[in-house]
Amino acid sequence: MCGITGYIGKKEALPIVFENLKKLEYRGYDSAGVAFFDFSGDQKLVKAVGKLGNLEKLIKDEKSLPTMAAIGHTRWATHGVPNEVNAHPHFDCKKEFFLVHNGIIENYRELKDGLMKKGHNFRSQTDTEVLAHLVEEYGFDLAIKKVIGAYAIAAIFKNEPQKIYIARLGSPLVIGVGKDGYYVASDPTALAGLVKKVIFLKDGQRGLLALNSIKIGPARPKIVPLEIDAEQAKKGKFPHFMLKEIFEGSEVVAAALRGRIFPQKNLIKLGGLEGVAGKIPKIKRMEIISCGTSYYAGMIGAALFKELANLPTETILASEYRYARDPKQNNTACLFISQSGETADTLAALKKAKERKYLNLGLVNAVGSSIARETDAGVYNHAGPEIGVASTKAFLSQLSILSLMSLYFGQTKFEKNSQTARSLMAELVRISAKIQLVLKQSEAIRSLVKKYAHYKNFLYLGRGYNYPVALEGALKLKEISYAHAEGYAGGEMKHGPIALIDKNFPVVALVNKNHLYEKMISNLEEIKARNGKILAIASIGDKAIAKLADDVIYVPETVEQLEPILNTVPLQLFAYYFAVAHGNDVDKPRNLAKSVTVE
Ligand code: G6P
């Protein structure tokens, strides 16, 4: 979703701001723009619809001009269509103030009416432009106090060409503190390789960046090291970030477990939860709250908490939770799962849970992000930046850590882990190597896709721990290939979706050798009887499945609780090669955004 960049310092600002916009492309956008001052003090504004290449063509000539301060933006349309007028930066009537903004101004209609009555002329349909006119009317500090909603802002004034104004409420903004100057970004990924120290702006903080000084208040800013390696944010030998990230699956699972699991001692250590360990035995119920792929991870997490910690657990979509008229209940823990740590719905749900004084935990990948900061305690994925919009490695990492968390809850509540827990621990240690075996089939999956790429509809089926995997597999396919895919619980098929089955409606089935194997086989028989085509994900050594399914991708056997990890990998590869076969922009699928910072 929208990206902000800015620079003030000794180097030329425009090329830096433009390069940093490129690093934020993965968040999703439909138009872009920059505003800057050249050394004669002239302000310039350039905007373009579509990819950054279009903006680049327009600023090619400008690039030769030395610039001292610049701000840039990639826009993902919320209010008003993606066109040049609606693209940021926006400005006031006199063109003396330019700003870029992420977030939503909820009271923009009322503010706009008031400003129009005072004679302000609006050019765009955006909520952001209201801010520019508000600043013209009331000055920066007073203007932002009048805003209800969420914002991260970077702005420049014509009469102060060597300064960048910044402010944050609800939407992320990070300041890079470099030797040559100050950088502004909505996402620390843009700062990798440029600075070693950053300041994550807190809600309600405002600031002023100048050539040699930085002022941030009212709360004192905290300078922390930037924990992103520039290499991690590059594609390397892979054609797409998504493929690179699928191939990182094995490594991120190993990283998630490192120093946290000790099977010989029957012990799980989660440093991030130690501070709240004393509260865990009193917890009677858990709510897992998240969106998208993180929500499906949460569904598997709920099954794990129920089985391994004997804890009644519900999974709730953050966008539903925030408005639900549900009763407040005692002894509740909430777990917020988010790759980006900035998803607006998840943050709003966290706010509600905080008001209820629940024990709020986080499972977050982005270090220092809002959800990580706002929760009482939590566990980081340490999966490195995920750039592909469709989440892949973060999901595998989430599943591994959810296993650890459920085991940790079990051990903390009962002071001893069960036999099921012991087998799960032993198998967790082996799972990373098993993922590598699945990844070795990547070429075979690519060939298989040729047989399926012409289909327009797919049904994904799974049961038990694999039901959420069916949902996630279908989500991956629709996100990047734009084919219609539905995930269903195998047992539910007879209550509706079976009506769709014919030779043109293939089924992707998760049929591992587990306690629901025979049940899944019966479901597949029903499909075969209706001429449906079946692509099965099955356990190595299962000969019977080859007779029933049209095609089979084999995965190593593992404990049921970890089947989702192994089954997800071929589904990610299938979706990836399917989208590539259709010539789609895999890393930046249409209409989607990586970090959904608006409601
Ligand atoms: C967006 C992304 C998804 C992601 C979801 C939740 O829709 O495109 O890949 O699963 O947001 O994001 P989060 O960062 O909270 O996990």
XYZ file of N, CA and C in Angstrom, residues 5-198:
582
model
N 8.711 8.265 0.792
C 10.159 8.414 0.981
C 10.489 9.904 1.067
N 11.630 10.204 1.636
C 12.064 11.591 1.715
C 13.545 11.637 2.033
N 14.186 12.736 1.674
C 15.614 12.877 2.014
C 15.971 14.339 2.143
N 16.768 14.645 3.160
C 17.405 15.955 3.278
C 18.825 15.701 3.759
N 19.783 16.212 3.032
C 21.161 15.953 3.435
C 22.152 16.482 2.423
N 23.386 15.969 2.544
C 24.464 16.500 1.711
C 24.416 15.948 0.297
N 23.793 14.780 0.125
C 23.741 14.193 -1.210
C 22.570 14.791 -1.987
N 22.542 14.462 -3.289
C 21.427 14.951 -4.091
C 20.154 14.201 -3.727
N 19.113 14.922 -3.421
C 17.934 14.294 -2.827
C 17.077 13.508 -3.824
N 16.893 14.025 -5.022
C 15.923 13.399 -5.927
C 16.272 11.958 -6.308
N 17.526 11.685 -6.732
C 17.827 10.284 -7.073
C 17.631 9.342 -5.886
N 17.938 9.818 -4.679
C 17.781 8.958 -3.493
C 16.308 8.649 -3.267
N 15.499 9.687 -3.339
C 14.067 9.496 -3.103
C 13.465 8.575 -4.163
N 13.909 8.735 -5.401
C 13.365 7.890 -6.459
C 13.792 6.425 -6.276
N 15.065 6.201 -5.970
C 15.550 4.827 -5.744
C 14.793 4.180 -4.581
N 14.531 4.959 -3.540
C 13.832 4.403 -2.389
C 12.372 4.100 -2.691
N 11.783 4.872 -3.601
C 10.410 4.546 -4.025
C 10.401 3.170 -4.684
N 11.454 2.897 -5.457
C 11.541 1.595 -6.129
C 11.538 0.463 -5.105
N 12.224 0.693 -3.976
C 12.293 -0.360 -2.959
C 10.940 -0.579 -2.279
N 10.058 0.407 -2.401
C 8.734 0.265 -1.778
C 7.676 -0.210 -2.770
N 8.093 -0.434 -4.017
C 7.136 -0.846 -5.050
C 6.318 -2.052 -4.625
N 6.979 -2.980 -3.907
C 6.333 -4.236 -3.546
C 5.070 -4.039 -2.707
N 4.953 -2.891 -2.075
C 3.783 -2.677 -1.211
C 2.503 -2.543 -2.018
N 2.646 -2.284 -3.336
C 1.472 -2.131 -4.193
C 1.157 -0.655 -4.390
N 0.919 -0.232 -5.654
C 0.613 1.174 -5.929
C 0.058 1.292 -7.336
N -0.538 2.437 -7.632
C -1.077 2.628 -8.978
C -0.640 3.954 -9.607
N 0.014 4.815 -8.833
C 0.546 6.062 -9.376
C 1.641 6.539 -8.416
N 2.418 7.515 -8.854
C 3.534 7.946 -8.007
C 3.873 9.400 -8.286
N 4.616 10.010 -7.353
C 5.008 11.398 -7.579
C 6.118 11.831 -6.643
N 6.788 12.920 -7.020
C 7.829 13.497 -6.171
C 7.676 15.017 -6.128
N 8.115 15.636 -5.037
C 8.218 17.097 -4.959
C 9.592 17.387 -4.394
N 10.250 18.413 -4.907
C 11.610 18.687 -4.442
C 11.981 20.141 -4.694
N 13.070 20.537 -4.042
C 13.618 21.878 -4.264
C 14.950 21.739 -4.951
N 15.195 22.547 -5.983
C 16.543 22.531 -6.531
C 17.355 23.600 -5.796
N 18.632 23.729 -6.134
C 19.483 24.612 -5.356
C 19.160 26.095 -5.522
N 18.370 26.418 -6.564
C 17.982 27.825 -6.676
C 16.757 28.102 -5.800
N 16.286 27.041 -5.114
C 15.149 27.247 -4.225
C 13.813 27.069 -4.935
N 13.843 26.681 -6.208
C 12.598 26.458 -6.945
C 11.995 25.122 -6.567
N 10.680 25.114 -6.325
C 10.080 23.829 -6.017
C 9.534 23.217 -7.294
N 9.612 21.883 -7.378
C 9.141 21.162 -8.564
C 8.229 20.033 -8.117
N 7.335 19.688 -9.010
C 6.390 18.608 -8.708
C 6.245 17.754 -9.957
N 6.439 16.464 -9.834
C 6.262 15.565 -10.986
C 5.440 14.368 -10.534
N 4.390 14.025 -11.323
C 3.551 12.880 -10.960
C 3.253 12.069 -12.212
N 3.020 10.779 -12.040
C 2.657 9.948 -13.192
C 1.792 8.777 -12.748
N 0.887 8.360 -13.624
C 0.035 7.206 -13.347
C 0.806 5.950 -13.749
N 0.537 4.847 -13.077
C 1.139 3.557 -13.449
C 2.478 3.338 -12.782
N 3.283 2.503 -13.418
C 4.548 2.069 -12.818
C 5.558 3.216 -12.682
N 6.555 2.995 -11.849
C 7.548 4.042 -11.596
C 8.333 4.430 -12.844
N 8.394 3.511 -13.822
C 9.077 3.811 -15.082
C 8.491 5.066 -15.723
N 7.192 5.252 -15.601
C 6.538 6.435 -16.197
C 6.993 7.715 -15.503
N 7.126 7.620 -14.182
C 7.595 8.788 -13.433
C 9.059 9.055 -13.775
N 9.803 7.978 -13.919
C 11.237 8.103 -14.203
C 11.473 8.875 -15.500
N 10.643 8.553 -16.524
C 10.795 9.256 -17.806
C 10.629 10.758 -17.601
N 9.650 11.124 -16.780
C 9.376 12.548 -16.577
C 10.455 13.258 -15.764
N 11.078 12.519 -14.835
C 12.062 13.228 -13.994
C 13.486 13.061 -14.514
N 13.626 12.401 -15.668
C 14.971 12.171 -16.218
C 15.770 13.480 -16.324
N 15.128 14.480 -16.877
C 15.830 15.752 -17.044
C 16.080 16.421 -15.696
N 15.075 16.314 -14.849
C 15.191 16.954 -13.536
C 16.336 16.358 -12.721
N 16.610 15.078 -12.991
C 17.617 14.377 -12.199
C 18.978 15.044 -12.272
N 19.216 15.748 -13.384
C 20.522 16.382 -13.521
C 20.617 17.640 -12.650
N 19.471 18.095 -12.152
C 19.486 19.278 -11.289
C 19.877 18.892 -9.875
N 20.799 19.592 -9.258
C 21.085 19.280 -7.859
C 19.861 19.609 -6.989
N 19.509 18.698 -6.118
C 18.342 18.939 -5.257
C 18.759 18.829 -3.805
N 18.149 19.617 -2.941
C 18.575 19.559 -1.543
C 17.601 18.800 -0.656
N 16.316 18.850 -0.975
C 15.349 18.092 -0.179
C 14.286 17.576 -1.134
N 13.807 16.375 -0.882
C 12.769 15.832 -1.751
C 11.881 14.887 -0.961
N 10.624 14.802 -1.404
C 9.705 13.807 -0.842
C 9.088 13.044 -2.010
N 8.756 11.782 -1.798
C 8.172 10.978 -2.868
C 7.091 10.067 -2.330
N 6.267 9.538 -3.241
C 5.124 8.751 -2.811
C 4.689 7.776 -3.883
N 4.329 6.568 -3.472
C 3.611 5.670 -4.367
C 2.204 5.560 -3.790
N 1.193 5.732 -4.648
C -0.191 5.789 -4.147
C -0.968 4.528 -4.504
N -1.751 4.046 -3.578
C -2.678 2.931 -3.803
C -4.062 3.521 -3.539
N -4.836 3.691 -4.620
C -6.057 4.497 -4.554
C -7.031 4.060 -3.464
N -7.480 5.008 -2.661
C -8.603 4.768 -1.746
C -9.718 5.759 -2.068
N -9.415 7.059 -2.037
C -10.423 8.071 -2.375
C -10.065 8.635 -3.749
N -10.857 8.312 -4.765
C -10.583 8.849 -6.102
C -9.758 7.890 -6.937
N -10.042 7.885 -8.249
C -9.390 6.945 -9.174
C -7.885 7.218 -9.261
N -7.123 6.221 -9.741
C -5.690 6.476 -9.916
C -5.436 7.355 -11.134
N -5.297 8.637 -10.957
C -4.882 9.519 -12.060
C -3.842 10.505 -11.528
N -3.344 11.339 -12.445
C -2.254 12.227 -12.061
C -2.672 13.237 -10.988
N -3.897 13.745 -11.137
C -4.366 14.756 -10.181
C -4.465 14.168 -8.767
N -4.928 12.927 -8.690
C -5.085 12.312 -7.365
C -3.774 11.807 -6.780
N -2.741 11.665 -7.633
C -1.443 11.181 -7.132
C -0.833 12.216 -6.176
N -0.024 11.754 -5.239
C 0.687 12.651 -4.315
C 1.986 13.076 -4.988
N 2.670 14.092 -4.560
C 2.352 15.017 -3.477
C 1.160 15.936 -3.809
N 0.430 16.313 -2.755
C -0.648 17.288 -2.891
C -0.152 18.640 -2.361
N -0.879 19.693 -2.751
C -0.396 21.025 -2.374
C -1.564 21.964 -2.097
N -1.249 23.115 -1.530
C -2.273 24.086 -1.135
C -2.624 24.995 -2.320
N -3.496 25.991 -2.078
C -3.933 26.878 -3.168
C -2.759 27.628 -3.796
N -1.826 28.072 -2.936
C -0.736 28.929 -3.449
C 0.473 28.137 -3.926
N 0.398 26.816 -3.849
C 1.530 25.938 -4.211
C 2.771 26.296 -3.387
N 2.546 26.448 -2.092
C 3.675 26.771 -1.216
C 3.989 25.640 -0.245
N 3.112 24.656 -0.214
C 3.269 23.546 0.729
C 2.947 22.244 -0.009
N 3.832 21.261 0.107
C 3.640 19.980 -0.593
C 3.716 18.850 0.415
N 2.804 17.897 0.291
C 2.904 16.799 1.242
C 2.562 15.459 0.618
N 3.162 14.400 1.205
C 2.775 13.038 0.882
C 2.203 12.439 2.161
N 1.231 11.536 1.970
C 0.490 11.039 3.129
C 0.099 9.579 2.941
N 0.238 8.797 3.972
C -0.322 7.437 4.027
C -1.374 7.446 5.114
N -2.446 6.680 4.906
C -3.478 6.599 5.933
C -4.787 7.116 5.390
N -5.692 7.436 6.286
C -7.014 7.913 5.853
C -7.468 9.040 6.766
N -7.931 10.135 6.149
C -8.481 11.240 6.947
C -9.987 10.983 7.024
N -10.433 10.497 8.161
C -11.836 10.072 8.250
C -12.815 11.249 8.202
N -12.421 12.382 8.738
C -13.331 13.543 8.748
C -13.044 14.499 7.581
N -12.573 13.922 6.444
C -12.123 14.816 5.365
C -13.287 15.579 4.725
N -14.493 14.961 4.689
C -15.616 15.645 4.032
C -15.958 16.919 4.770
N -16.066 16.781 6.078
C -16.452 17.919 6.909
C -15.347 18.994 6.865
N -14.091 18.560 6.906
C -12.987 19.524 6.834
C -12.981 20.230 5.474
N -13.247 19.447 4.423
C -13.220 20.011 3.071
C -14.325 21.064 2.904
N -15.528 20.721 3.411
C -16.643 21.686 3.308
C -16.259 23.007 3.971
N -15.707 22.902 5.171
C -15.309 24.098 5.919
C -14.271 24.909 5.149
N -13.290 24.215 4.572
C -12.215 24.901 3.846
C -12.743 25.531 2.562
N -13.683 24.856 1.918
C -14.247 25.419 0.678
C -15.015 26.706 0.975
N -15.702 26.692 2.116
C -16.431 27.900 2.527
C -15.462 29.058 2.751
N -14.260 28.718 3.170
C -13.248 29.765 3.390
C -12.538 30.141 2.092
N -12.949 29.534 0.980
C -12.414 29.924 -0.325
C -11.307 29.048 -0.887
N -11.029 27.903 -0.259
C -9.973 27.031 -0.788
C -10.443 26.284 -2.033
N -9.544 26.172 -2.997
C -9.852 25.467 -4.248
C -9.247 24.087 -4.244
N -10.092 23.074 -4.433
C -9.598 21.696 -4.446
C -9.478 21.195 -5.871
N -8.442 20.429 -6.113
C -8.240 19.913 -7.467
C -8.501 18.411 -7.545
N -8.237 17.689 -6.464
C -8.334 16.220 -6.524
C -9.539 15.714 -5.742
N -9.748 14.388 -5.829
C -10.844 13.775 -5.057
C -10.304 13.144 -3.780
N -9.066 13.390 -3.438
C -8.450 12.664 -2.323
C -8.741 13.298 -0.964
N -8.608 12.457 0.050
C -8.706 12.975 1.415
C -7.419 13.742 1.774
N -6.306 13.329 1.144
C -5.009 13.943 1.472
C -4.957 15.432 1.155
N -5.583 15.816 0.048
C -5.482 17.237 -0.346
C -6.045 18.147 0.747
N -7.018 17.630 1.488
C -7.598 18.410 2.591
C -6.505 18.856 3.556
N -5.567 17.945 3.794
C -4.475 18.254 4.717
C -3.643 19.438 4.232
N -3.378 19.470 2.921
C -2.560 20.559 2.373
C -3.238 21.904 2.623
N -4.559 21.958 2.385
C -5.288 23.219 2.578
C -5.448 23.561 4.061
N -5.574 22.507 4.868
C -5.656 22.729 6.323
C -4.381 23.392 6.823
N -3.248 22.925 6.324
C -1.959 23.500 6.738
C -1.873 24.948 6.274
N -2.360 25.210 5.071
C -2.351 26.580 4.542
C -3.173 27.495 5.459
N -4.272 26.962 5.964
C -5.189 27.748 6.772
C -4.696 27.913 8.216
N -4.179 26.809 8.784
C -3.912 26.835 10.225
C -2.441 26.630 10.613
N -1.588 26.334 9.657
C -0.202 25.981 10.008
C -0.113 24.494 10.303
N 1.103 23.949 10.229
C 1.290 22.491 10.301
C 0.758 21.884 11.596
N 1.210 22.422 12.736
C 0.880 21.797 14.016
C -0.609 21.795 14.307
N -1.255 22.938 14.091
C -2.686 23.034 14.394
C -3.484 22.184 13.408
N -3.054 22.177 12.148
C -3.787 21.429 11.118
C -3.879 19.957 11.481
N -2.761 19.351 11.844
C -2.833 17.909 12.096
C -3.640 17.577 13.356
N -3.777 18.552 14.228
C -4.616 18.308 15.413
C -6.087 18.212 15.037
N -6.454 18.785 13.889
C -7.869 18.792 13.480
C -8.277 17.502 12.753
N -7.282 16.669 12.486
C -7.537 15.478 11.685
C -7.963 14.291 12.552
N -9.038 13.596 12.095
C -9.412 12.330 12.729
C -9.078 11.248 11.716
N -8.395 10.236 12.134
C -8.035 9.167 11.207
C -6.615 8.721 11.428
N -5.964 8.352 10.337
C -4.596 7.848 10.453
C -3.724 8.570 9.450
N -2.495 8.864 9.867
C -1.590 9.486 8.914
C -0.126 9.217 9.229
N 0.629 9.155 8.139
C 2.084 9.312 8.195
C 2.311 10.378 7.137
N 3.017 11.445 7.521
C 3.151 12.595 6.618
C 4.616 12.991 6.475
N 4.991 13.340 5.244
C 6.266 14.036 5.024
C 5.917 15.236 4.151
N 6.444 16.413 4.504
C 6.015 17.628 3.804
C 7.140 18.624 3.680
N 7.044 19.458 2.628
C 8.024 20.544 2.482
C 7.297 21.873 2.223
N 7.876 22.960 2.713
C 7.338 24.306 2.518
C 8.247 25.072 1.567
N 7.619 25.856 0.693
C 8.396 26.637 -0.270
C 9.389 27.591 0.415
N 8.933 28.195 1.514
C 9.824 29.168 2.148
C 10.818 28.544 3.132
N 10.811 27.214 3.223
C 11.802 26.540 4.080
C 12.418 25.380 3.288
N 13.147 25.676 2.228
C 13.585 24.621 1.312
C 14.556 23.611 1.904
N 15.073 23.881 3.098
C 16.029 22.929 3.651
C 15.453 22.161 4.831
N 14.135 21.936 4.778
C 13.510 21.229 5.899
C 12.444 20.255 5.413
N 12.280 19.146 6.151
C 11.160 18.228 5.884
C 10.370 18.092 7.181
N 9.080 18.331 7.090
C 8.197 18.155 8.244
C 7.663 16.721 8.227
N 7.569 16.117 9.402
C 7.042 14.754 9.474
C 6.051 14.644 10.629
N 5.124 13.681 10.503
C 4.186 13.421 11.602
C 3.609 12.030 11.432
N 3.231 11.444 12.536
C 2.657 10.100 12.463
C 1.497 9.920 13.448
N 0.438 9.276 12.965
C -0.631 8.796 13.836
C -1.248 7.578 13.148
N -0.993 6.432 13.668
C -1.631 5.225 13.113
C -0.944 4.592 11.918
N -0.289 5.368 11.068
C 0.399 4.779 9.901
C 1.904 4.865 10.132
N 2.637 3.825 9.747
C 4.069 3.789 10.080
C 4.929 4.814 9.355
N 5.937 5.312 10.050
C 6.915 6.221 9.453
C 8.241 6.021 10.192
N 9.298 5.860 9.403
C 10.591 5.619 10.033
C 11.608 6.618 9.472
N 12.483 7.092 10.334
C 13.500 8.067 9.931
C 14.859 7.377 9.954
N 15.560 7.434 8.844
C 16.910 6.880 8.792
C 17.899 7.967 9.175
N 18.778 7.668 10.137
C 19.758 8.655 10.570
C 21.096 8.276 9.924
N 21.462 8.998 8.867
C 22.683 8.656 8.134
C 23.792 9.653 8.391
N 25.003 9.317 7.916
C 26.131 10.245 8.092
C 25.945 11.471 7.208
N 25.301 11.245 6.053
C 25.142 12.322 5.077
C 23.861 13.116 5.268
N 22.881 12.578 6.009
C 21.628 13.296 6.163
C 20.524 12.416 6.727
N 19.287 12.869 6.589
C 18.150 12.142 7.150
C 17.252 11.607 6.038
N 16.795 10.390 6.253
C 15.935 9.717 5.281
C 14.573 9.497 5.932
N 13.523 9.538 5.114
C 12.179 9.260 5.621
C 11.629 8.088 4.813
N 10.961 7.156 5.474
C 10.353 6.047 4.731
C 9.188 5.479 5.510
N 8.222 4.935 4.766
C 7.103 4.308 5.455
C 7.461 2.891 5.848
N 8.597 2.402 5.387
C 8.947 1.012 5.626
C 10.476 0.931 5.705
N 11.021 0.323 6.754
C 12.482 0.301 6.895
C 13.203 -0.410 5.745
N 12.479 -1.252 4.976
C 13.103 -1.949 3.835
C 13.777 -0.940 2.905
N 13.149 0.235 2.745
C 13.689 1.246 1.823
C 15.019 1.796 2.324
N 15.314 1.602 3.598
C 16.524 2.202 4.167
C 17.693 1.218 4.268
N 17.415 -0.042 3.906
C 18.464 -1.060 4.007
C 19.655 -0.664 3.143
N 20.837 -0.745 3.690
C 22.055 -0.423 2.936
C 22.375 1.070 2.937
N 21.463 1.914 3.407
C 21.703 3.365 3.393
C 22.091 3.906 4.760
N 21.433 3.369 5.788
C 21.728 3.846 7.144
C 21.827 2.651 8.094
N 22.464 2.875 9.215
C 22.561 1.796 10.220
C 21.654 2.066 11.416
N 21.208 3.345 11.504
C 20.371 3.691 12.662
C 19.056 4.295 12.205
N 18.003 3.965 12.933
C 16.681 4.501 12.567
C 15.909 4.942 13.803
